[in-house]
Coordinates of C-alpha atoms and ligand atoms in Angstrom, one line a residue:
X1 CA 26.5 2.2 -17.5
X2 CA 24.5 -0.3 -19.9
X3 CA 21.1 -1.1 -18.2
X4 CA 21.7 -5.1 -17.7
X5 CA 25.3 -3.4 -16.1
X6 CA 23.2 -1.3 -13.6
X7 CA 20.0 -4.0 -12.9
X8 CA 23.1 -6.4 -12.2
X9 CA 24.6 -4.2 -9.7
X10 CA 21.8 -3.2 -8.5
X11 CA 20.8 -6.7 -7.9
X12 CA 23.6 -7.4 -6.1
X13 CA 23.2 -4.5 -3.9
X14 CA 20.0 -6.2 -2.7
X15 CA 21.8 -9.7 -2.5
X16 CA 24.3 -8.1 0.8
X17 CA 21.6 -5.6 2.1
X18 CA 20.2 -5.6 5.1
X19 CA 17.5 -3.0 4.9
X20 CA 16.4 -1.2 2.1
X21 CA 14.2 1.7 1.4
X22 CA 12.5 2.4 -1.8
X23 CA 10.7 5.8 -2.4
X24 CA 8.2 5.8 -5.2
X25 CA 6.1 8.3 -7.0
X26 CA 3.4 8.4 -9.4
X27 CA 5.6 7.5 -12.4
X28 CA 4.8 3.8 -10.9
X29 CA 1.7 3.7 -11.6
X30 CA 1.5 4.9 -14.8
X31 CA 1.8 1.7 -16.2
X32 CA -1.5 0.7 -14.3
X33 CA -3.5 3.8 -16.2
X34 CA -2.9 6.4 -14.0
X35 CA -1.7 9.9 -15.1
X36 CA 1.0 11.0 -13.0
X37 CA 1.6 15.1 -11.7
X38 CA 3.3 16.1 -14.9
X39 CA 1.3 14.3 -17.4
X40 CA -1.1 16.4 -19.5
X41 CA -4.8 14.9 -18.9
X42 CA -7.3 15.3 -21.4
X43 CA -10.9 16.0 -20.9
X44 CA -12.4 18.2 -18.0
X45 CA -9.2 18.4 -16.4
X46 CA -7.0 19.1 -19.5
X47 CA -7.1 22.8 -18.0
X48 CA -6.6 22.2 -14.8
X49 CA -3.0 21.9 -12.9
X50 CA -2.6 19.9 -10.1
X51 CA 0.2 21.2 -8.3
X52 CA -3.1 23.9 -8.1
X53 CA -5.7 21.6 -7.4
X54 CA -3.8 19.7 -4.8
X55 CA -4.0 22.5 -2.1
X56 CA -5.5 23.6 1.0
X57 CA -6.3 27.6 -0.9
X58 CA -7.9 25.3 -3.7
X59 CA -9.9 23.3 -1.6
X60 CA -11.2 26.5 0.6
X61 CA -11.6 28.5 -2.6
X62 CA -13.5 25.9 -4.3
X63 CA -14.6 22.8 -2.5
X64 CA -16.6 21.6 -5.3
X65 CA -14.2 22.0 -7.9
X66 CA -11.6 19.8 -5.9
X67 CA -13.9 17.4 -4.0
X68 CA -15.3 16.3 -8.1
X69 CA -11.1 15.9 -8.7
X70 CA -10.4 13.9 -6.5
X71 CA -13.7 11.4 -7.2
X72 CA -12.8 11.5 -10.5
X73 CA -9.0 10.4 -9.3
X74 CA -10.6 8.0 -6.9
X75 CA -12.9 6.2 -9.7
X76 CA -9.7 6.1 -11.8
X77 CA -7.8 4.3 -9.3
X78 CA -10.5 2.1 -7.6
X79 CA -10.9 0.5 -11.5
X80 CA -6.9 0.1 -12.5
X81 CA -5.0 -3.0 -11.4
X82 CA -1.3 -3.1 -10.1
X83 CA 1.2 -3.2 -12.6
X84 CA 4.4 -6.0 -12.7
X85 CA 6.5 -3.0 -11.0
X86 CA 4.5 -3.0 -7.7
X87 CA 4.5 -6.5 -7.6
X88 CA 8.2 -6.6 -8.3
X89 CA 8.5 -4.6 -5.4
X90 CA 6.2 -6.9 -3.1
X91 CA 8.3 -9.6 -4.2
X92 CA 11.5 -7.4 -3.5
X93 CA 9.9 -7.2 0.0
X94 CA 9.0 -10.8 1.0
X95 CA 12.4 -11.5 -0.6
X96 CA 14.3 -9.9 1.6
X97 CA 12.2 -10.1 5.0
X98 CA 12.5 -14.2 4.3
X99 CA 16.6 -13.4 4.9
X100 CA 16.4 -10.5 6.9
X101 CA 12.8 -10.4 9.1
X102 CA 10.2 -7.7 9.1
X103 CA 12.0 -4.6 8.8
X104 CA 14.3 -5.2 5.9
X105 CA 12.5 -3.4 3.3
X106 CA 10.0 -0.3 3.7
X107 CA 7.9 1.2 0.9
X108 CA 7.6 4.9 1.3
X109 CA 5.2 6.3 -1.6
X110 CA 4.1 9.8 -2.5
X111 CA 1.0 8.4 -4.0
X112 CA -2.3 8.4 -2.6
X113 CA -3.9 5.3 -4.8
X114 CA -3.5 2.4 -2.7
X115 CA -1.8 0.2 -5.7
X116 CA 1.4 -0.8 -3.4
X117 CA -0.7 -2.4 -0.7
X118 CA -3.1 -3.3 -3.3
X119 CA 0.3 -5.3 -5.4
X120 CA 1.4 -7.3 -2.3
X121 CA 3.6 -4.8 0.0
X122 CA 2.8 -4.9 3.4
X123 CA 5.6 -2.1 5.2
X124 CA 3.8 0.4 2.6
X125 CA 4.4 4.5 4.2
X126 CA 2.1 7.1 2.6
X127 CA 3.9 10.3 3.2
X128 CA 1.1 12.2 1.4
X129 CA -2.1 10.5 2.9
X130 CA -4.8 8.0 0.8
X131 CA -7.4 8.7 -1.1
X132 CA -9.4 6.1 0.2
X133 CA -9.6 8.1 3.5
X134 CA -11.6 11.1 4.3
X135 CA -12.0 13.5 7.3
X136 CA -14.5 16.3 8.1
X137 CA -12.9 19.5 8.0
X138 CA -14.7 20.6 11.3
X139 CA -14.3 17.4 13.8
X140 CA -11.7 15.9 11.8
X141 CA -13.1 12.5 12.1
X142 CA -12.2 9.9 9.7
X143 CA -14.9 7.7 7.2
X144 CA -13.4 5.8 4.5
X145 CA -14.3 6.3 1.5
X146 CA -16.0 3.6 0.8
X147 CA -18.8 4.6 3.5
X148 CA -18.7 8.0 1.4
X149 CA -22.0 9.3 -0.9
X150 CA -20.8 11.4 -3.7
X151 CA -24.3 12.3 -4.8
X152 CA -23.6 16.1 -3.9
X153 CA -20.5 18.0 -4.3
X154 CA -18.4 18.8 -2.0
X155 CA -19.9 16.2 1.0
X156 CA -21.6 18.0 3.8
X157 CA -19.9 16.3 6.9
X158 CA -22.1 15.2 9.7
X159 CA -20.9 17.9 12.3
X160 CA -21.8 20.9 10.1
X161 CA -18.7 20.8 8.1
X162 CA -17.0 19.3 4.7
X163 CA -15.1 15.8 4.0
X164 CA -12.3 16.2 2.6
X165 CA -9.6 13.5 1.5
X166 CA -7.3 12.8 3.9
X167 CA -4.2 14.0 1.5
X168 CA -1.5 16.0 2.1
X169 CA -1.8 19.4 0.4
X170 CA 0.7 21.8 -1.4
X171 CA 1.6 24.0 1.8
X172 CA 0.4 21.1 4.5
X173 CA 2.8 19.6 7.0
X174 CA 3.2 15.6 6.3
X175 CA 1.6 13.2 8.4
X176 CA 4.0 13.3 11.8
X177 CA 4.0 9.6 11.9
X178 CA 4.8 8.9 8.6
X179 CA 7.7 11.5 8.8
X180 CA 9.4 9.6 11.9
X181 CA 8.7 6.2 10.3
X182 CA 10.4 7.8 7.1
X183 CA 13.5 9.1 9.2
X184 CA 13.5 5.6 10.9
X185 CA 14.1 3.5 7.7
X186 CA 16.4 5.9 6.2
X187 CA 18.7 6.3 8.5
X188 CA 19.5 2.2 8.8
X189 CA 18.8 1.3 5.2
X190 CA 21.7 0.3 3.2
X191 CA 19.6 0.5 -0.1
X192 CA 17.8 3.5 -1.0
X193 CA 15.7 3.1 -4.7
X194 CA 13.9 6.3 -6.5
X195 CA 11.4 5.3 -8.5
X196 CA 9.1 6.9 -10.8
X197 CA 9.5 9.9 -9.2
X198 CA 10.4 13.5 -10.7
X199 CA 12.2 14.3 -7.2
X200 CA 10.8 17.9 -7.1
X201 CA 8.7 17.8 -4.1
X202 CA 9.7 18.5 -0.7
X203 CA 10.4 16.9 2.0
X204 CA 10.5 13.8 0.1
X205 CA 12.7 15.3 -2.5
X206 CA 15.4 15.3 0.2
X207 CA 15.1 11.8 1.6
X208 CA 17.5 10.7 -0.6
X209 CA 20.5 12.9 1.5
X210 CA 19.6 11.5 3.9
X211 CA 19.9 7.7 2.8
X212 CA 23.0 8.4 1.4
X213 CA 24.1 9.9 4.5
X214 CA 23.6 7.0 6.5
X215 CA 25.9 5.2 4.1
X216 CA 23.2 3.4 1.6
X217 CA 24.0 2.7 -2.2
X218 CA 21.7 4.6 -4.3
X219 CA 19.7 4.2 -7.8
X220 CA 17.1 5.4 -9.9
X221 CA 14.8 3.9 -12.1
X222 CA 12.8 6.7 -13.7
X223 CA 11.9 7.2 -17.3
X224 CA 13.4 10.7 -17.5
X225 CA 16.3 12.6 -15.7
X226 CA 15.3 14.2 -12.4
X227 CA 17.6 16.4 -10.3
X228 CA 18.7 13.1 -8.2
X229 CA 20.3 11.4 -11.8
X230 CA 23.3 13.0 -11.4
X231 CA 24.5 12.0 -8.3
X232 CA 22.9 8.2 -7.7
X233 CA 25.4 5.6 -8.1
X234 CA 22.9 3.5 -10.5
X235 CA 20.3 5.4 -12.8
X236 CA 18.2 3.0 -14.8
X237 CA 16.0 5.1 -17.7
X238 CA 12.4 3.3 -19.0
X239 CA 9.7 2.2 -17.0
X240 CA 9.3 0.6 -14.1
X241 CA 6.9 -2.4 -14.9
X242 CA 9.4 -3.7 -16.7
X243 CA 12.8 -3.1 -15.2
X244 CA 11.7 -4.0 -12.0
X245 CA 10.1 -7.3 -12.7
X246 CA 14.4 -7.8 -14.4
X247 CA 15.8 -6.7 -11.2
X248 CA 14.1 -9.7 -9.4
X249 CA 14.7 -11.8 -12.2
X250 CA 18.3 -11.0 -11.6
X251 CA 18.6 -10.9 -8.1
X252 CA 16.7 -14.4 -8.3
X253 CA 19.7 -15.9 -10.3
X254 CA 22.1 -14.6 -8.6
X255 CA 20.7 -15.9 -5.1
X256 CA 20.6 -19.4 -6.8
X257 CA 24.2 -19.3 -7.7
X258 CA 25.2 -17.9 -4.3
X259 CA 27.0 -20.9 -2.0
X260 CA 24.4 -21.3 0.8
X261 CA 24.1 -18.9 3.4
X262 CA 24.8 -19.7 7.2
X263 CA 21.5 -19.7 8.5
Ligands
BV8_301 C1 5.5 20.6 3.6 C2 -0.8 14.5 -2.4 C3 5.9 22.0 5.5 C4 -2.0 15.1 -3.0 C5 1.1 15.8 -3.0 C6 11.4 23.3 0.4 C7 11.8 23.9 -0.8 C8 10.8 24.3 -1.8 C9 9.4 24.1 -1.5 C10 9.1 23.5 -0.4 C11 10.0 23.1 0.6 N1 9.3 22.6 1.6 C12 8.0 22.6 1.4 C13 7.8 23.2 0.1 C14 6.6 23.4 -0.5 C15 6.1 22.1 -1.2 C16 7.0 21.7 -2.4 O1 7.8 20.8 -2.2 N2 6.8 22.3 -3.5 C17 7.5 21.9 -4.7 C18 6.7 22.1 -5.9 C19 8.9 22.6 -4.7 N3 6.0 21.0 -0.3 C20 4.9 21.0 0.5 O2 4.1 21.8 0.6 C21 4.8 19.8 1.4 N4 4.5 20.2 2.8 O3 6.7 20.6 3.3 O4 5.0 21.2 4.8 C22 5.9 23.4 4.8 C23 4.7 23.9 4.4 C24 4.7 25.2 3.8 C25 5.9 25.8 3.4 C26 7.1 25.2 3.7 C27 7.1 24.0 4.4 C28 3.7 18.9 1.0 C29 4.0 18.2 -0.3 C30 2.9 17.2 -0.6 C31 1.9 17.7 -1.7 N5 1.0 16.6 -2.0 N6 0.3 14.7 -3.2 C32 -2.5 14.5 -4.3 O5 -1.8 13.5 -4.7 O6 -3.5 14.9 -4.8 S1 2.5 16.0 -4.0 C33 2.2 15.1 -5.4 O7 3.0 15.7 -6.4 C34 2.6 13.7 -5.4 O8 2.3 13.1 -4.1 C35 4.1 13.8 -5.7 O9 4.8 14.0 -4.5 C36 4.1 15.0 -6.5 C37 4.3 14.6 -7.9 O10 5.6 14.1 -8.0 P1 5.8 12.7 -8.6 O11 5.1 11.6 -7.8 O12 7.2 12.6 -8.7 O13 5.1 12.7 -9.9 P2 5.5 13.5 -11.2 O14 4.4 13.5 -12.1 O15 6.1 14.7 -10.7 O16 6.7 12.6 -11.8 C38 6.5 11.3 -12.2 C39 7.9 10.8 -12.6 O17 7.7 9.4 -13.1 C40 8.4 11.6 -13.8 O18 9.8 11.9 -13.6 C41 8.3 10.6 -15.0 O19 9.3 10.7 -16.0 C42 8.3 9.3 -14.3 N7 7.6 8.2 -15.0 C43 6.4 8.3 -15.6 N8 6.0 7.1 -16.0 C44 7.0 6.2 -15.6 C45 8.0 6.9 -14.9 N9 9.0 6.3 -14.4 C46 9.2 5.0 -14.5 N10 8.2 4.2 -15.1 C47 7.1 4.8 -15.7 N11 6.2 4.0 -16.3

């Protein structure tokens, strides 16, 4: 299918749909500066993986090593602006709550760097926790970040412990909340989008299933294959700051043209 073929049907996908979910991943904000999981940094943490770095062993093993990471990820991402694909998809989201109400369209993100909420969306879920919250590892009491001093590394806590960032780890159960929120829009969206996502990592891997289950349409928009190309109805290859920013163009049009809907 030719990519105007699949933004088009895609488009008017969104024009009938009632509820839509869209799961994203750090292949979203790439376009804002960010490396994602499988890009190869340079520097300091050329030698470093992160599917190593981003886990609970790591952090126990080497608390500084880990707490400098994810400053270093945090002054990345506090200094890079949302791209036109997150604000596509706040504009997707105001879009359809205007015809729909509050519910119609929930972000659920894998990433930790704010730039959703930061773009414009407002139903934002972060399955795998913010970086711009932190929790002592003792009390578990939360500070944001911004009340953090990162002049020694890792942060003593004030009850005797460390701060860590309030992530979800490699071998950490999500967020409870986020999970049930997650399960909640799936299961009545009618619209599911993957995004910049390489679809690898579990549970959100699998959230997918479950849309489809329920009966939504779904599509991709990745720049590379991922195991969920083969069996979305729509896969869209390049990235997502621009073919998003199209797909609203599109599903602009189209709404124009459509006869006027009963209110
Ligand atoms: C859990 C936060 C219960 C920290 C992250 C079942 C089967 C197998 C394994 C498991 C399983 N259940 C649980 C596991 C273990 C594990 C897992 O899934 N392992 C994988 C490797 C198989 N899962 C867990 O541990 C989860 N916990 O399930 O608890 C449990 C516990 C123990 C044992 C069993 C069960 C917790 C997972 C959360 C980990 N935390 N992040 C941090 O960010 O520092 S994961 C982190 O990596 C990200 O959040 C993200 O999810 C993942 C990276 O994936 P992507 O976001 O997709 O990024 P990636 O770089 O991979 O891909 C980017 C894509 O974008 C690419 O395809 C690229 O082509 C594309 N792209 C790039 N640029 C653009 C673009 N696309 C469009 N436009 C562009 N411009």
């Amino acid at each position: 299918m030719s990519a105007s073929k699949g933004i088009d049907t895609i488009a008017s996908w969104l024009l009938e749909a009632r509820s839509v979910v869209v799961l994203t991943g750090a292949g979203v904000s790439a376009e804002s500066g960010l490396s994602t999981f499988r890009d190869k940094e340079e520097g300091l943490w050329a030698k470093y993986d992160p599917m190593e770095l981003a886990t609970i062993g790591a952090f126990e093993r080497d608390p500084e090593l880990v707490t400098r990471w994810y400053h270093w990820r945090f002054t990345k991402a506090k200094d890079v602006q949302p791209n036109p694909g997150h604000r596509a998809l706040a504009e997707m989201e105001s879009w359809l709550v205007d015809r729909h109400g509050d519910h119609a369209m929930t972000v659920i993100t894998q990433n930790i760097d704010g730039l959703h909420q930061r773009g414009g969306s407002r139903r934002v879920i972060e399955i795998h926790g913010s970086i711009h919250r932190w929790r002592c590892t003792k009390t578990g009491e939360e500070r944001p970040l911004a009340e953090l001093r990162f002049d020694a590394f890792p942060i003593p806590s004030a009850h005797g412990g460390l701060m860590r960032p309030c992530v979800v780890w490699f071998g950490e159960m999500l967020p409870p909340e986020a999970l049930e929120a997650s399960f909640a829009a799936l299961q009545r969206c009618e619209v599911f989008l993957s995004i910049g996502t390489s679809g690898v990592v579990q549970p959100a891997a699998s959230f997918i299933e479950i849309a489809r289950e329920a009966g939504a349409r779904t599509a991709e928009i990745n720049k590379e294959t991922t195991p969920n190309t083969d069996s979305v109805e729509v896969a869209l290859f390049g990235q997502s700051g621009q073919i998003l920013p199209a797909l609203m163009a599109r599903v602009r049009e189209l709404a124009a043209d459509a006869p006027a809907r009963d209110t």
